[in-house]
Coordinates of C-alpha atoms and ligand atoms in Angstrom, one line a residue:
M65 CA -74.3 58.6 85.6
W66 CA -71.2 58.7 83.4
G67 CA -72.8 60.4 80.6
P68 CA -75.5 61.7 78.8
T69 CA -77.9 59.4 77.5
T70 CA -77.5 59.5 73.5
G71 CA -78.7 56.9 71.6
K72 CA -75.6 57.1 69.5
R73 CA -73.3 58.5 71.1
R74 CA -69.4 56.3 71.4
L75 CA -68.5 54.5 74.4
P76 CA -65.7 56.2 75.8
G77 CA -62.5 54.5 74.6
T78 CA -63.8 52.6 71.4
G79 CA -63.0 55.4 69.2
R80 CA -61.5 55.4 65.5
A81 CA -58.2 54.0 66.2
G82 CA -57.5 50.5 65.1
E83 CA -61.8 49.8 65.1
A84 CA -60.8 48.2 62.0
A85 CA -64.2 46.2 62.4
R86 CA -65.9 48.5 62.1
K87 CA -64.8 48.9 59.0
R88 CA -65.9 45.9 57.9
P89 CA -68.3 45.4 55.2
R90 CA -71.3 43.9 57.1
K91 CA -72.3 41.4 54.1
G92 CA -70.3 38.9 52.8
K93 CA -69.9 34.8 55.0
K94 CA -66.9 35.7 55.7
A95 CA -65.7 39.0 55.7
G96 CA -69.0 39.6 57.4
G97 CA -69.7 38.0 60.1
P98 CA -72.2 36.8 61.9
R99 CA -74.6 38.8 60.6
A100 CA -74.2 37.1 57.2
A101 CA -75.5 34.2 59.1
A102 CA -77.5 35.0 61.6
G103 CA -77.5 33.0 64.9
E104 CA -73.7 31.6 64.0
L105 CA -70.6 32.8 65.5
P106 CA -68.7 34.8 63.5
A107 CA -65.3 32.5 62.4
G108 CA -62.5 35.0 60.7
P109 CA -60.9 34.0 58.0
D110 CA -58.9 30.2 58.1
E111 CA -56.2 29.9 60.2
P112 CA -53.6 27.6 59.4
R113 CA -54.0 24.1 59.8
E114 CA -53.0 22.7 63.4
V115 CA -52.9 19.6 64.7
G116 CA -53.3 16.8 61.3
Q117 CA -50.4 18.9 59.3
R118 CA -47.4 16.4 58.3
P119 CA -44.7 17.4 59.0
D120 CA -42.4 17.9 56.0
T121 CA -39.8 15.5 56.3
D122 CA -38.9 15.3 52.7
G123 CA -35.7 15.6 51.8
P124 CA -35.1 18.3 49.1
A125 CA -36.2 16.8 46.1
E126 CA -32.9 17.3 44.2
P127 CA -29.8 16.0 46.1
A128 CA -27.1 18.6 45.8
E129 CA -24.2 16.9 44.1
G130 CA -20.2 16.6 45.0
S131 CA -17.8 18.5 42.8
G132 CA -16.5 15.5 41.5
K133 CA -19.3 15.5 38.8
P134 CA -18.2 14.4 35.2
A135 CA -18.0 17.1 32.9
G136 CA -19.3 17.2 29.7
L137 CA -22.7 15.1 31.0
S138 CA -26.8 15.6 31.5
R139 CA -28.0 15.4 34.5
R140 CA -30.1 13.0 33.3
Q141 CA -26.6 10.7 31.8
R142 CA -25.6 11.9 35.0
R143 CA -28.3 10.1 37.0
N144 CA -28.5 7.0 35.2
R145 CA -24.6 6.3 35.0
Q146 CA -24.9 7.0 39.5
K147 CA -27.9 4.8 38.9
R148 CA -26.0 1.7 37.5
Q149 CA -23.3 2.2 39.6
R150 CA -25.5 1.3 42.8
Q151 CA -27.1 -1.6 41.3
Q152 CA -23.4 -2.7 40.4
E153 CA -22.7 -2.1 44.8
T154 CA -25.4 -2.8 45.7
P155 CA -26.6 -7.0 45.5
A156 CA -30.1 -7.4 43.5
G157 CA -33.2 -6.8 45.4
S158 CA -32.0 -4.2 48.7
D159 CA -33.7 -0.9 49.3
G160 CA -30.4 0.7 48.5
E161 CA -31.4 3.3 46.2
R162 CA -34.2 4.5 48.9
G163 CA -33.9 6.9 52.1
S164 CA -30.5 8.5 51.2
G165 CA -32.0 12.3 52.1
P166 CA -32.6 13.4 55.4
G167 CA -35.7 12.6 57.6
P168 CA -35.8 8.9 59.0
P169 CA -35.0 5.9 57.8
D170 CA -37.3 3.2 55.4
P171 CA -39.4 1.3 57.2
P172 CA -38.4 -2.6 55.8
G173 CA -40.5 -3.5 53.2
P174 CA -41.5 -3.9 49.4
A175 CA -39.5 -2.1 46.5
E176 CA -42.5 -0.1 45.3
A177 CA -43.7 1.4 49.4
P178 CA -45.6 4.2 49.5
P179 CA -43.8 7.6 49.6
E180 CA -45.3 8.6 52.8
P181 CA -44.6 6.1 55.7
R182 CA -47.7 3.9 56.5
S183 CA -47.2 5.5 60.6
D184 CA -46.4 9.7 59.0
R185 CA -50.3 8.8 57.1
S186 CA -52.1 7.3 60.5
A187 CA -50.9 9.6 62.3
A188 CA -52.2 12.0 60.5
L189 CA -55.0 10.3 59.9
R190 CA -55.8 9.8 64.1
A191 CA -54.6 13.8 64.6
R192 CA -57.3 14.4 61.6
M193 CA -60.5 12.4 63.6
E194 CA -59.5 13.9 67.0
E195 CA -59.7 18.2 65.7
R196 CA -62.8 17.0 64.6
L197 CA -64.0 14.8 67.4
L198 CA -63.2 18.2 70.0
G199 CA -65.2 20.1 67.1
A200 CA -68.0 18.4 67.9
R201 CA -67.9 18.4 71.4
F202 CA -67.2 22.5 71.1
R203 CA -70.0 22.5 68.8
Y204 CA -72.6 20.1 71.6
L205 CA -71.3 22.2 74.3
N206 CA -71.4 24.9 73.5
Q207 CA -74.7 24.7 72.1
Q208 CA -75.5 23.2 75.3
L209 CA -75.5 26.4 77.0
Y210 CA -77.3 29.2 74.5
T211 CA -80.0 26.9 75.1
G212 CA -80.9 25.9 78.5
S213 CA -81.0 28.1 81.4
S214 CA -77.8 29.1 83.9
Q215 CA -78.4 26.7 86.0
D216 CA -78.2 24.3 83.6
A217 CA -75.2 25.0 82.5
A218 CA -73.8 25.8 86.0
R219 CA -75.0 20.9 86.3
L220 CA -73.5 20.6 83.3
F221 CA -69.6 22.0 84.7
R222 CA -69.9 20.7 87.9
A223 CA -70.7 17.2 86.6
D224 CA -67.8 18.0 83.9
P225 CA -64.9 19.7 84.5
A226 CA -63.3 18.6 81.9
A227 CA -65.6 19.2 79.5
F228 CA -65.7 23.7 80.5
H229 CA -61.5 23.3 79.5
L230 CA -62.1 22.0 76.6
Y231 CA -65.4 24.5 76.1
H232 CA -62.8 27.4 76.9
Q233 CA -60.2 25.8 74.4
G234 CA -62.4 26.5 71.5
F235 CA -63.8 29.7 72.8
E236 CA -60.7 30.5 72.8
R237 CA -60.3 29.8 69.3
Q238 CA -62.8 31.3 67.8
V239 CA -62.3 34.8 69.1
R240 CA -58.3 34.8 68.9
R241 CA -59.7 35.5 64.8
W242 CA -61.5 38.2 65.6
P243 CA -60.8 41.1 64.9
E244 CA -60.4 42.5 68.3
R245 CA -61.1 40.8 71.5
P246 CA -64.4 42.3 73.3
V247 CA -62.9 42.2 76.5
Q248 CA -60.0 44.6 75.3
R249 CA -62.5 47.7 74.1
I250 CA -64.6 46.9 77.9
V251 CA -60.7 47.2 79.4
R252 CA -60.1 50.2 77.6
Y253 CA -63.6 51.7 78.9
L254 CA -62.2 50.6 82.3
R255 CA -59.0 52.4 82.7
R256 CA -60.5 55.8 81.2
R257 CA -62.9 55.9 84.7
P258 CA -61.6 55.7 88.2
A259 CA -60.0 52.4 88.8
S260 CA -62.0 52.8 92.8
L261 CA -65.0 51.4 90.7
V262 CA -65.5 48.4 91.8
V263 CA -66.7 45.5 89.0
A264 CA -68.6 42.3 88.5
D265 CA -67.4 40.7 85.8
F266 CA -70.3 37.5 84.7
G267 CA -68.5 34.7 83.2
C268 CA -64.6 36.0 83.7
G269 CA -63.7 33.0 81.7
D270 CA -59.9 33.7 82.4
C271 CA -59.5 37.1 84.1
T272 CA -58.6 38.8 81.6
L273 CA -60.9 42.1 82.4
A274 CA -59.0 41.5 86.3
A275 CA -55.7 41.5 85.0
S276 CA -56.2 44.2 82.4
V277 CA -56.8 47.1 85.4
R278 CA -56.2 48.1 88.5
N279 CA -60.0 48.3 89.4
K280 CA -61.3 46.0 92.5
V281 CA -63.2 43.1 90.1
H282 CA -65.1 41.1 91.3
C283 CA -64.9 37.7 88.8
F284 CA -68.1 34.8 88.4
D285 CA -67.4 31.6 86.7
L286 CA -68.5 28.6 86.6
V287 CA -64.8 26.2 87.3
P288 CA -62.1 28.0 88.1
L289 CA -59.8 28.9 84.8
S290 CA -58.2 30.9 87.7
P291 CA -57.3 31.8 91.2
R292 CA -59.2 35.0 90.8
V293 CA -62.2 33.0 89.9
T294 CA -65.3 32.6 92.3
V295 CA -67.7 29.6 91.6
C296 CA -70.7 30.5 91.3
D297 CA -73.8 30.8 88.5
M298 CA -74.5 33.7 87.7
A299 CA -77.6 34.4 88.1
K300 CA -76.3 34.5 91.8
V301 CA -73.4 36.0 92.9
P302 CA -72.2 36.3 96.5
L303 CA -72.3 40.4 96.2
A304 CA -74.7 42.2 98.5
A305 CA -77.9 44.2 96.7
E306 CA -76.4 47.7 95.3
S307 CA -71.9 46.7 96.8
V308 CA -70.7 47.1 93.0
D309 CA -70.5 50.2 90.2
V310 CA -70.1 48.2 87.0
A311 CA -71.1 45.0 86.1
V312 CA -70.1 43.2 82.8
F313 CA -71.2 40.3 80.5
C314 CA -68.6 39.9 78.1
L315 CA -69.6 37.9 75.1
A316 CA -71.3 36.1 78.9
L317 CA -75.7 35.9 78.3
M318 CA -75.7 32.8 77.4
G319 CA -78.3 31.3 79.6
T320 CA -82.0 31.2 78.9
N321 CA -83.1 33.2 81.6
L322 CA -81.6 36.0 81.0
Q323 CA -84.1 38.2 82.3
E324 CA -83.4 36.3 86.0
I325 CA -79.2 37.2 85.1
L326 CA -79.9 40.3 84.8
G327 CA -82.0 41.4 88.1
E328 CA -78.7 39.7 89.7
A329 CA -76.7 41.9 87.8
N330 CA -79.8 45.1 89.1
R331 CA -79.5 43.9 92.1
V332 CA -75.5 43.5 93.1
L333 CA -75.0 47.5 90.9
R334 CA -75.7 50.7 93.1
L335 CA -77.9 53.6 91.9
G336 CA -76.8 55.0 88.8
G337 CA -73.7 52.2 88.5
T338 CA -73.3 50.6 84.8
L339 CA -74.2 47.7 83.5
M340 CA -71.4 46.2 79.7
V341 CA -72.9 44.7 77.4
A342 CA -70.8 43.0 74.3
E343 CA -72.7 40.4 72.8
V344 CA -72.0 38.2 69.5
A345 CA -73.7 41.2 66.8
S346 CA -76.2 38.0 65.5
R347 CA -77.5 37.0 68.4
F348 CA -80.1 40.1 67.9
E349 CA -82.7 39.3 67.1
D350 CA -84.9 42.7 67.5
T351 CA -82.0 45.7 69.0
H352 CA -85.0 47.7 69.6
A353 CA -87.2 45.0 72.0
F354 CA -84.0 44.2 73.3
L355 CA -83.3 48.1 74.5
K356 CA -86.9 48.5 75.6
A357 CA -86.6 45.7 77.7
M358 CA -83.8 46.1 79.2
T359 CA -85.7 49.5 81.1
Q360 CA -88.2 46.9 82.5
L361 CA -85.1 45.1 83.7
G362 CA -84.7 48.7 85.0
F363 CA -81.4 49.8 83.7
R364 CA -81.6 53.2 80.9
T365 CA -79.0 52.6 77.1
V366 CA -76.6 54.8 77.6
S367 CA -75.1 54.2 74.7
K368 CA -74.1 51.5 71.4
D369 CA -71.9 51.0 69.1
L370 CA -73.5 48.5 66.4
S371 CA -70.8 49.3 64.2
S372 CA -68.5 45.7 64.4
S373 CA -70.5 43.2 62.6
Y374 CA -68.8 40.6 65.3
F375 CA -70.4 42.7 68.3
Y376 CA -72.3 44.3 70.1
L377 CA -71.2 47.1 73.3
L378 CA -74.3 48.3 75.4
E379 CA -73.5 50.7 78.3
F380 CA -76.6 50.7 80.3
V381 CA -76.4 53.2 83.8
K382 CA -79.6 51.4 86.5
T383 CA -82.7 53.6 87.6
G384 CA -84.0 51.3 89.8
P385 CA -85.0 47.5 90.7
A386 CA -86.3 45.1 88.1
R387 CA -89.8 46.0 87.6
P388 CA -91.1 42.0 87.9
G389 CA -93.6 40.5 85.5
P390 CA -92.2 39.4 81.4
A391 CA -90.1 41.1 79.2
P392 CA -91.0 39.6 75.8
G393 CA -88.1 41.6 74.0
L394 CA -85.7 40.3 75.8
R395 CA -84.8 37.9 73.2
L396 CA -81.2 36.7 72.4
R397 CA -81.0 33.7 69.9
P398 CA -78.1 31.0 70.5
C399 CA -75.0 31.6 69.1
L400 CA -74.5 28.7 67.5
Y401 CA -70.7 27.1 65.5
K402 CA -71.5 25.3 62.5
R403 CA -68.7 22.4 61.1
R404 CA -66.1 23.9 58.8
Ligands
SAH21 N1 -65.5 37.1 79.2 C1 -64.9 36.3 78.6 C2 -65.4 34.7 78.8 C3 -65.8 34.7 77.8 S1 -66.6 33.5 77.1 C4 -64.4 37.3 77.8 O1 -64.8 37.6 77.0 O2 -63.3 36.6 77.4 C5 -68.5 33.3 78.6 C6 -68.4 32.4 80.5 O3 -68.9 32.6 80.2 C7 -67.7 31.4 79.9 O4 -66.7 31.4 80.9 C8 -68.0 30.3 80.6 O5 -67.9 29.8 81.9 C9 -69.0 31.7 81.6 N2 -70.7 31.4 81.5 C10 -71.8 31.3 81.0 N3 -72.6 31.0 82.0 C11 -72.0 31.0 83.0 C12 -72.6 30.6 84.0 N4 -74.5 30.3 85.1 N5 -72.7 31.2 85.7 C13 -71.2 31.9 85.6 N6 -70.2 31.8 84.0 C14 -70.7 31.1 83.1

C-alpha cells in the first residue's frame, strides 16, 4: 500500500503544475468537455483541416509589375494598355490571357473556364468524402467496442485487423486534442514508484507506458501496434495469479463485461498491489456507486482525481480476491463520438 486511504488525496505526480485540464470550467460544450454531454468523448477545439484542404496554388492576386512601367498612368490605365497590346499579339479566341501566374498550366477549355481547375475540385471533394467515410467507420467501430463484450471486441479485430488500425488512428486524433493525455499521468505516477514494480498494461495501445518507464511492463492488446504487445483479450491475460504489482487500465475499460475484466486484474495482482484506472469522465454515471462496487471486486479506493473534465484518475489497492455475485454499481456509459 502506498498511501493513506483518503477519499480525495491527490495522486503522486498529479500536482498543480501543467494541469490545465483541471482548471477548465466544468460546464459548456467546448470548454467543459465530456461532462457537458454525457457519454460523449470530449473533443478539443477544432483542428485545422488536414484532408480535403485545397492547396493554395493561386499566384499572387496582383502580379508584380516590372520596372519599365509607363509613368503617369494609373494602374487601371496601365492594365488596359497591356491588355490591348496582348490582344494585338495573340490570335482571337486563344487562352493567352490566362495562366500567367505560378502553378500548373490551365487545362484547355472554353474561355470562361472556372477559376479552380475541375480536377482540383474533384480531388478535394474526394478527400472530403474519404475523410467522412473514415470518420463514420471509426465511430461505428468505437460504438462496437463500447457496447459489446471484450470477447466481441477480440472477434471483431481478429476478423478485421485493418479495422483496428483505423480505430487507433481515430483514437489518436481524438486524444491529441486533449490538454493532457491520461497515459502521461500514469507515466508520472510510475516514475515516482520503484522501478522494480512489475506492471500489467491492459489495453496498452501503442505501448507508450512501457516505452516511458523503467519498470517491466506486460503489454496486452487485441492487435500488436508494437512488438512489445502480447495479443489477447484483456479478460484473460497469460499471467500467473498474483504476479504483478500494478495493473493499469488507461482509457481501456471498453467492454461491457467490466466485472470479468476487473476480476482478471484482481487475479494477476498481488495482495496490496495497485490498480490504476484512467477513464473518460463522462462515462461515470454514479461515481460513488462505482467505487462501492469496486470494494466488492476486492479494491479499496486510495485516491481519486476527478478534477479534469476530460478524464478521471482512480487509484485502488487490492485488499483480497473479488467476491462473487453481481456488482450493480459497476457501470460506465459507452463513450460515443458525435459526428462533427
Ligand atoms: N492505453 C492506451 C490505449 C487506449 S485505447 C492509451 O492510453 O494510449 C484502448 C485500447 O484498449 C485499444 O488499444 C484497444 O484495442 C484496447 N482494447 C479494447 N478492448 C480490449 C480487449 N478486450 N482486450 C485487449 N485490449 C483491448
